[in-house]
Structures are given as C-alpha cells and as structure tokens.
Coordinates of C-alpha atoms and ligand atoms in Angstrom, one line a residue:
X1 CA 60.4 -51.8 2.6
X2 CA 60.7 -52.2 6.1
X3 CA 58.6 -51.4 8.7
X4 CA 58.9 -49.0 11.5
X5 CA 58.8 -49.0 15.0
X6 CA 58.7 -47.0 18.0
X7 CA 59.5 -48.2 21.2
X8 CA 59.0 -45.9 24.4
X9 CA 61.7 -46.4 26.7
X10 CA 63.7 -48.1 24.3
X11 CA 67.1 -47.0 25.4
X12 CA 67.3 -48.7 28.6
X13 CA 66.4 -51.8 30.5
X14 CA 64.0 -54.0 28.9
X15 CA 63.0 -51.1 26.1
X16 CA 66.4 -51.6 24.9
X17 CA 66.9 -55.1 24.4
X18 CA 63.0 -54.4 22.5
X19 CA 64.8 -52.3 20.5
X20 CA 67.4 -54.4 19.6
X21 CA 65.6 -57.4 18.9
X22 CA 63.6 -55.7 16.5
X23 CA 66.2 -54.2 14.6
X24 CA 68.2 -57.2 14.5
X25 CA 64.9 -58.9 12.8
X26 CA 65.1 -55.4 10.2
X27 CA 62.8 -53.3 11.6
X28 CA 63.9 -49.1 11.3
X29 CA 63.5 -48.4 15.4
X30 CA 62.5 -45.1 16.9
X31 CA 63.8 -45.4 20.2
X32 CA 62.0 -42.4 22.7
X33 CA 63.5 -41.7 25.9
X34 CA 62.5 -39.1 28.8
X35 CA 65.7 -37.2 30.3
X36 CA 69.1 -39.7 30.3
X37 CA 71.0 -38.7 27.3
X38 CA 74.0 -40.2 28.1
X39 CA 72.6 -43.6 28.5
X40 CA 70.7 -42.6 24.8
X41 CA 73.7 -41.5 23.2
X42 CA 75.4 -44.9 24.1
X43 CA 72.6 -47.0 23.1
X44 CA 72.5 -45.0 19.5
X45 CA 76.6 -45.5 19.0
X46 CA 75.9 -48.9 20.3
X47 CA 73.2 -50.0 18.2
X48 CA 72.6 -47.5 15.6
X49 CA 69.3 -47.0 16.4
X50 CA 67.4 -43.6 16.1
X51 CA 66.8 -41.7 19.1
X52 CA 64.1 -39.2 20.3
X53 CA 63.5 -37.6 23.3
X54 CA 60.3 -36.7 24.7
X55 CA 57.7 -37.2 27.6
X56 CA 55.1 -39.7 27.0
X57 CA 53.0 -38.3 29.5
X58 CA 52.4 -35.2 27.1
X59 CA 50.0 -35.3 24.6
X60 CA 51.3 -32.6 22.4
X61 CA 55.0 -33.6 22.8
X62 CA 53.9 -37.6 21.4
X63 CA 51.9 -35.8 18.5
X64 CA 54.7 -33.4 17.3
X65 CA 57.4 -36.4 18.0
X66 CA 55.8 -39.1 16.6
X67 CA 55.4 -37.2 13.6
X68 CA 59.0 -36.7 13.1
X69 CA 59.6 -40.0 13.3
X70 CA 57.1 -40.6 10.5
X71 CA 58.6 -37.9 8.2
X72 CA 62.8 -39.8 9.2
X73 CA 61.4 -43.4 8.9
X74 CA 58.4 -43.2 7.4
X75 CA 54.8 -44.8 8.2
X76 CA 54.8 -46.3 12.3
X77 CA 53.7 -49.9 11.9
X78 CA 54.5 -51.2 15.2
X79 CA 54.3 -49.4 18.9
X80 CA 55.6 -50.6 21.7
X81 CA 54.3 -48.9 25.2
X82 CA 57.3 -49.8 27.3
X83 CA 57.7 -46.5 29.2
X84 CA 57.6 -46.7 32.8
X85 CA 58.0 -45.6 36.6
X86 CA 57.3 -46.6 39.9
X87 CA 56.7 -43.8 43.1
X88 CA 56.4 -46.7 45.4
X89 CA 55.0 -46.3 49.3
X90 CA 52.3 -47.2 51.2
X91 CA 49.0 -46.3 50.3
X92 CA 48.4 -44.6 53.6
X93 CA 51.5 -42.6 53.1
X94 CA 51.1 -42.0 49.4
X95 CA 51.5 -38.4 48.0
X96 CA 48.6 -37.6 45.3
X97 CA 52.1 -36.3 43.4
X98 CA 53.1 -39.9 43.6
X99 CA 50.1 -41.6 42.0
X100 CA 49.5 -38.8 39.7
X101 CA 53.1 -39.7 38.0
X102 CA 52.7 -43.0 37.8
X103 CA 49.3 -43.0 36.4
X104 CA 50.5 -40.1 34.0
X105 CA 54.1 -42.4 32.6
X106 CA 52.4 -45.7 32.6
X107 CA 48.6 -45.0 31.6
X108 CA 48.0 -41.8 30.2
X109 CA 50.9 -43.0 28.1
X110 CA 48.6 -45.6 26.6
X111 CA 46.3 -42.6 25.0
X112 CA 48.7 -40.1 23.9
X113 CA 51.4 -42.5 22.0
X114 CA 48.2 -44.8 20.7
X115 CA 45.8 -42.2 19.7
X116 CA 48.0 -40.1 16.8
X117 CA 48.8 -44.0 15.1
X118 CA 45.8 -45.9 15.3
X119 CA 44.2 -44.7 12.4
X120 CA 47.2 -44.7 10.2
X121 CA 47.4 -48.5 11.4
X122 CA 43.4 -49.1 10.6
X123 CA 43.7 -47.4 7.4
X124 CA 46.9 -49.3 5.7
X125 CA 45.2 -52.4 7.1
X126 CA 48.4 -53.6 9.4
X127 CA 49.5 -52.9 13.0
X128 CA 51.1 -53.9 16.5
X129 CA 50.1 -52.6 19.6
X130 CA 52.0 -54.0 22.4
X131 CA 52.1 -52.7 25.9
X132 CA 54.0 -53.4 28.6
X133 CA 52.3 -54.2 31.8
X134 CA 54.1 -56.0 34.8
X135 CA 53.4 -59.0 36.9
X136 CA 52.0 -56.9 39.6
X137 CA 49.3 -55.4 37.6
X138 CA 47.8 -58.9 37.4
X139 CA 48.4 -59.7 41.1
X140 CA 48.7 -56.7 42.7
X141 CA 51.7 -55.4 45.2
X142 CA 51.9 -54.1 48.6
X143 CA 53.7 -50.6 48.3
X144 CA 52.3 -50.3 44.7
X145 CA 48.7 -49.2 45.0
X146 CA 49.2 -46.6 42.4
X147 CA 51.5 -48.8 39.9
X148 CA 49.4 -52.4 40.3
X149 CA 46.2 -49.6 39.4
X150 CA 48.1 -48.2 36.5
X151 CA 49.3 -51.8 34.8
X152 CA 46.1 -53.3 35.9
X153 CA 44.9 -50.9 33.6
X154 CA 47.2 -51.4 30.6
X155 CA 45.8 -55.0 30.6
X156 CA 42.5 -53.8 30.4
X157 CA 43.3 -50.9 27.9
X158 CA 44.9 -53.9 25.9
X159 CA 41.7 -55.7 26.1
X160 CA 39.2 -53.5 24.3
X161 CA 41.7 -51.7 21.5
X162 CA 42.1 -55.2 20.5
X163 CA 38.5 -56.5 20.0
X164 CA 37.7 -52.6 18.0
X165 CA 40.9 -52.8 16.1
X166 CA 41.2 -56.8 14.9
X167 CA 39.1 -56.5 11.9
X168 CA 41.5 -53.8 10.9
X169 CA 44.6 -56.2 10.2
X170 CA 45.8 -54.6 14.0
X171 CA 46.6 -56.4 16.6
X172 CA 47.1 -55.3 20.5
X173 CA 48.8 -57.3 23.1
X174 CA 50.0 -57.0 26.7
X175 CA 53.4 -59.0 28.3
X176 CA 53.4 -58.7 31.9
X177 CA 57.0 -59.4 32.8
X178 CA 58.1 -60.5 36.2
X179 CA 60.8 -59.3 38.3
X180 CA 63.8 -58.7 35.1
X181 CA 67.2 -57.9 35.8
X182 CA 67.1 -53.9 34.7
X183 CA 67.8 -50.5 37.1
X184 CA 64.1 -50.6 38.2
X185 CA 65.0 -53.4 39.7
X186 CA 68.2 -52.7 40.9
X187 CA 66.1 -50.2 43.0
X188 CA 65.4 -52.6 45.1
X189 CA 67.5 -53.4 48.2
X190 CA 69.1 -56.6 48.1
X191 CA 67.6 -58.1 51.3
X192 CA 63.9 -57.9 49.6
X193 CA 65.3 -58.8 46.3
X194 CA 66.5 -62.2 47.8
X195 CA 62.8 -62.5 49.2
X196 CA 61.5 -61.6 46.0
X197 CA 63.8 -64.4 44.0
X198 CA 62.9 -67.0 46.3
X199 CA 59.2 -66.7 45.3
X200 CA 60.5 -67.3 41.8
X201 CA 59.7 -70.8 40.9
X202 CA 62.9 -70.8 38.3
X203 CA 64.8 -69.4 41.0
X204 CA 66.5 -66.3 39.0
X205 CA 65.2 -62.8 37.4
X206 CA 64.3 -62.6 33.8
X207 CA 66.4 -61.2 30.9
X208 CA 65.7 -58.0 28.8
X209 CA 66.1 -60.3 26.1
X210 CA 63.7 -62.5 27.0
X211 CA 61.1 -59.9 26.9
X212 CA 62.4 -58.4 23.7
X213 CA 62.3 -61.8 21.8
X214 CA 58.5 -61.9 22.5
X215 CA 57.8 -58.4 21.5
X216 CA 59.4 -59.6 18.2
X217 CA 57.8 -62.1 17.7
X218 CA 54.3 -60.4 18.2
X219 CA 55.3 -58.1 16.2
X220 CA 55.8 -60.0 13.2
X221 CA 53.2 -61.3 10.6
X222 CA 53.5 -64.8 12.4
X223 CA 51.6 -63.3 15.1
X224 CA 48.7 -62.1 13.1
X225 CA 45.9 -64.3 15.2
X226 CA 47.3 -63.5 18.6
X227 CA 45.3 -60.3 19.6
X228 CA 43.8 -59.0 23.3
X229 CA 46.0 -61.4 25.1
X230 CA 48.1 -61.3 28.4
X231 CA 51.7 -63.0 28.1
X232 CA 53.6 -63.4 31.1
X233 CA 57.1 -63.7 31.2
X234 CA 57.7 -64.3 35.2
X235 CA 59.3 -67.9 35.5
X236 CA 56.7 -69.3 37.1
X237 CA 56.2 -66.4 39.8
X238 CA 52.6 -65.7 39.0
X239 CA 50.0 -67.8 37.0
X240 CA 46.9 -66.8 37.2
X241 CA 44.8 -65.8 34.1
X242 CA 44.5 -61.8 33.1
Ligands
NDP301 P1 64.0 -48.6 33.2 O1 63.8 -47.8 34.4 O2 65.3 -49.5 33.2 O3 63.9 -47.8 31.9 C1 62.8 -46.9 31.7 C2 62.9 -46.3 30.3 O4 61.7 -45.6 30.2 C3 64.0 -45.4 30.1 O5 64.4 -45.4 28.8 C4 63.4 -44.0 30.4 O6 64.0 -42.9 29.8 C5 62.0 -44.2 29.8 N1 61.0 -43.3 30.4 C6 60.6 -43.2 31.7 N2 59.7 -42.2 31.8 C7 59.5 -41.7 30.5 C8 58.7 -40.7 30.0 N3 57.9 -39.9 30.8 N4 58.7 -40.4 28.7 C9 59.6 -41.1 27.9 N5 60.3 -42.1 28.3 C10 60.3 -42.4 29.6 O7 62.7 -49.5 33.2 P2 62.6 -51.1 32.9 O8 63.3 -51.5 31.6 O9 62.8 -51.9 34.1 O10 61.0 -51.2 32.6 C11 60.4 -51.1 31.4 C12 58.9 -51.4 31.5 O11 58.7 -52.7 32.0 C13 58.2 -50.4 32.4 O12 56.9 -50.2 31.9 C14 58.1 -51.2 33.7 O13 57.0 -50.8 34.5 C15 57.9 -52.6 33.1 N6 58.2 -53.7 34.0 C16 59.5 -53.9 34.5 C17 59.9 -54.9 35.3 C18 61.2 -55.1 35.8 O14 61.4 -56.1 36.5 N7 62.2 -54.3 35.4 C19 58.8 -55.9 35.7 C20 57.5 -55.7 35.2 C21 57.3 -54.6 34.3 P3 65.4 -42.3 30.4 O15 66.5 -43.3 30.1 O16 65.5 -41.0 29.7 O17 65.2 -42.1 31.9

C-alpha cells in the first residue's frame, strides 16, 4: 500500500512541486493550504492531488485536519513543514505583529503539524520529518530578524527530533533552499533581485523542482541513514555548515 504524505503549503511555490514529486514517485499527497483557493483548486485539477485547507499556526485546526486526512488516506507516513511567510523590515522598525506571524507560520508550525504524528510514526516503526528552512536561517538576513530567528530555529528543531526519534525507524531532516524562483520571491523588487543573483555563484535562482526532488528522495527508504542533517540547495550562495 502506499504511503501518505502531507505537505504544508503544498499548492504553491516550492510546496507544490513537493507535492508533485512525490506523487509522481506514488505517494497519496495531502496537500494543506492557508487562504488561496483558487490557486488550490488549480493545483488539485492539475495534479489530482487532495486538498485541505487549514492554518498551521493553530493547534486545534492541524489536530482536527490532520485527522481527516488519516481517516481519506489513511496512516501519515511522511510530513513535510514547507508552510511559510515572511513580514520583512528592519528590526528597529519591526511591529511585534510582524514577528509574532512569522514565528507563528514558520515555527510554531513545527509543534502543531509534528506533535499529533510523531507517535503514530514511532509506533509503526517508519517516518519522514522534513522541514523546510531557508538559506537565511543559516546565515542570517538584514530585514529578516524575525524570519532568519524563526528558520534558525527549524534547523535546530530538526536537530534534536532527529537524535530522540532515529531509533524509532524516523528520520528528520532540514533543506535550506536558497533564493528559488516562486511568488515569495517575486516579492522582491527586481533591482535587489539582480543584487541578490549576482551573489549566486551559479548565477541563476533555483527550481521548485529542484527542491521537491530532494524531499523525494529523503523521503524514500533509500534515505533511511540520513537523519538530523542540513541540505542546502542554494547554488553555491552559502556554504557554511548548519
Ligand atoms: P509561497 O509563498 O509561494 O507559498 C506558500 C505556501 O504556504 C502556500 O501554499 C500558502 O497557502 C501556504 N501557507 C502560508 N501560510 C500558511 C498557513 N498559516 N497555513 C497553511 N498554509 C500556509 O512560498 P514558497 O514556495 O516560496 O516557500 C515555501 C517554503 O520555502 C517557505 O517555508 C519558505 O520560507 C521557504 N523558502 C523559500 C525560498 C524561496 O526562495 N522561495 C527560499 C528559502 C526558503 P495559500 O496558497 O493558501 O496562501
């Protein structure tokens, strides 16, 4: 039988092509999403993959929804913490609302989507963890105090659910992707995205795809002694280790 996954954010940007590489490799995909259900609805005619829509950032609302996908697809094998946000500004000009979003989306994320499947994972003896950090959780970003703090966490969140959860048959890992070519960071006005591609060593943005071809693989048994580690996906931008 095949297993199931949910990705968060997996009808847009790099969550989708997650989604779609690992239902082209015959995984059933629970695809969540927070508000955009046009973009959804395309994605599911496009794809056929199931859709669900709720807010990561809310305990009871990842309890109640993850438990429908269990009862439509069955037992959740593999999760994959994608959903995201930035509130950029400058520290000094930050809003608490600002970091209090950020932290809620892309950390608090961690607990309430992790918590309600780890010990379905530890008890059959098999599971993926993998989360989605960023490149500027490792090396930090002017304008970003409150989204560098809240992937810098996701690496470290990675770190220790991996060394209580390895003897269990799960594994956890992080991908910290560099600048990719999605909305987020179409965002960004062109002038400092031509700054930010000249810093790129391969001189170009990353694919969806090329993200969603490593989630695959980590997701599969081949992966099974890859566990607590930090890929990047960045061509080249940063190397630095963590
Ligand atoms: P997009 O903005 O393109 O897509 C974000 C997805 O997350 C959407 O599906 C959105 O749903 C969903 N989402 C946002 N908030 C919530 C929420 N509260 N509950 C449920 N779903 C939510 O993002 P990207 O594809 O660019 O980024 C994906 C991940 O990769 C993020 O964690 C991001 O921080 C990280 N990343 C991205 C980089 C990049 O260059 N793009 C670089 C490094 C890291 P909806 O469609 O309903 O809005």
């Amino acid at each position: 039988m095949s297993r199931v996954a949910v990705v968060t954010g997996g009808t847009r940007g790099i969550g989708a092509a997650i989604s779609k590489a690992l239902a082209a490799d015959g995984y059933k995909v629970a695809a969540v999403y927070a508000g955009n259900d046009a973009a959804a609805e395309a994605f599911r005619a496009e794809t056929g993959v199931s859709v669900y829509k709720w807010d990561v950032g809310d305990a009871d609302a990842c309890a109640e929804g993850l438990a429908r996908v269990a009862a439509d697809l069955g037992p959740v094998d593999i999760l994959v913490n994608n959903a995201g946000i930035t509130r950029d500004g400058m520290f000094h000009r930050m809003k608490f609302d600002q970091w209090r979003e950020v932290m809620r989306t892309n950390l608090d994320s961690m607990f309430t989507m992790t918590r309600p499947l780890i010990d379905g994972m530890r008890e059959r003896g098999f599971g993926r963890v993998i989360n989605i950090s960023s490149i500027n959780g490792q090396k930090g970003q002017m304008g970003q105090a409150n989204y560098s703090a809240a992937k810098a966490g996701v690496i470290g969140f990675t770190k220790a659910l991996a060394q209580e959860n390895a003897a269990k048959g799960v594994t956890v890992n992080c991908i910290c992707p560099g600048y990719i070519d999605t909305d987020m960071v179409a965002a960004v006005p062109e002038e400092a995205l031509k700054k930010i591609i000249a810093t790129i060593p391969t001189g170009r943005l990353g694919k969806a795809e090329e993200v969603g071809d490593l989630v695959a693989f980590l997701a599969s048994d081949k992966a099974a002694f890859f566990t607590g580690a930090v890929h990047t996906v960045n061509g080249g931008q940063y190397i630095g280790n963590g």
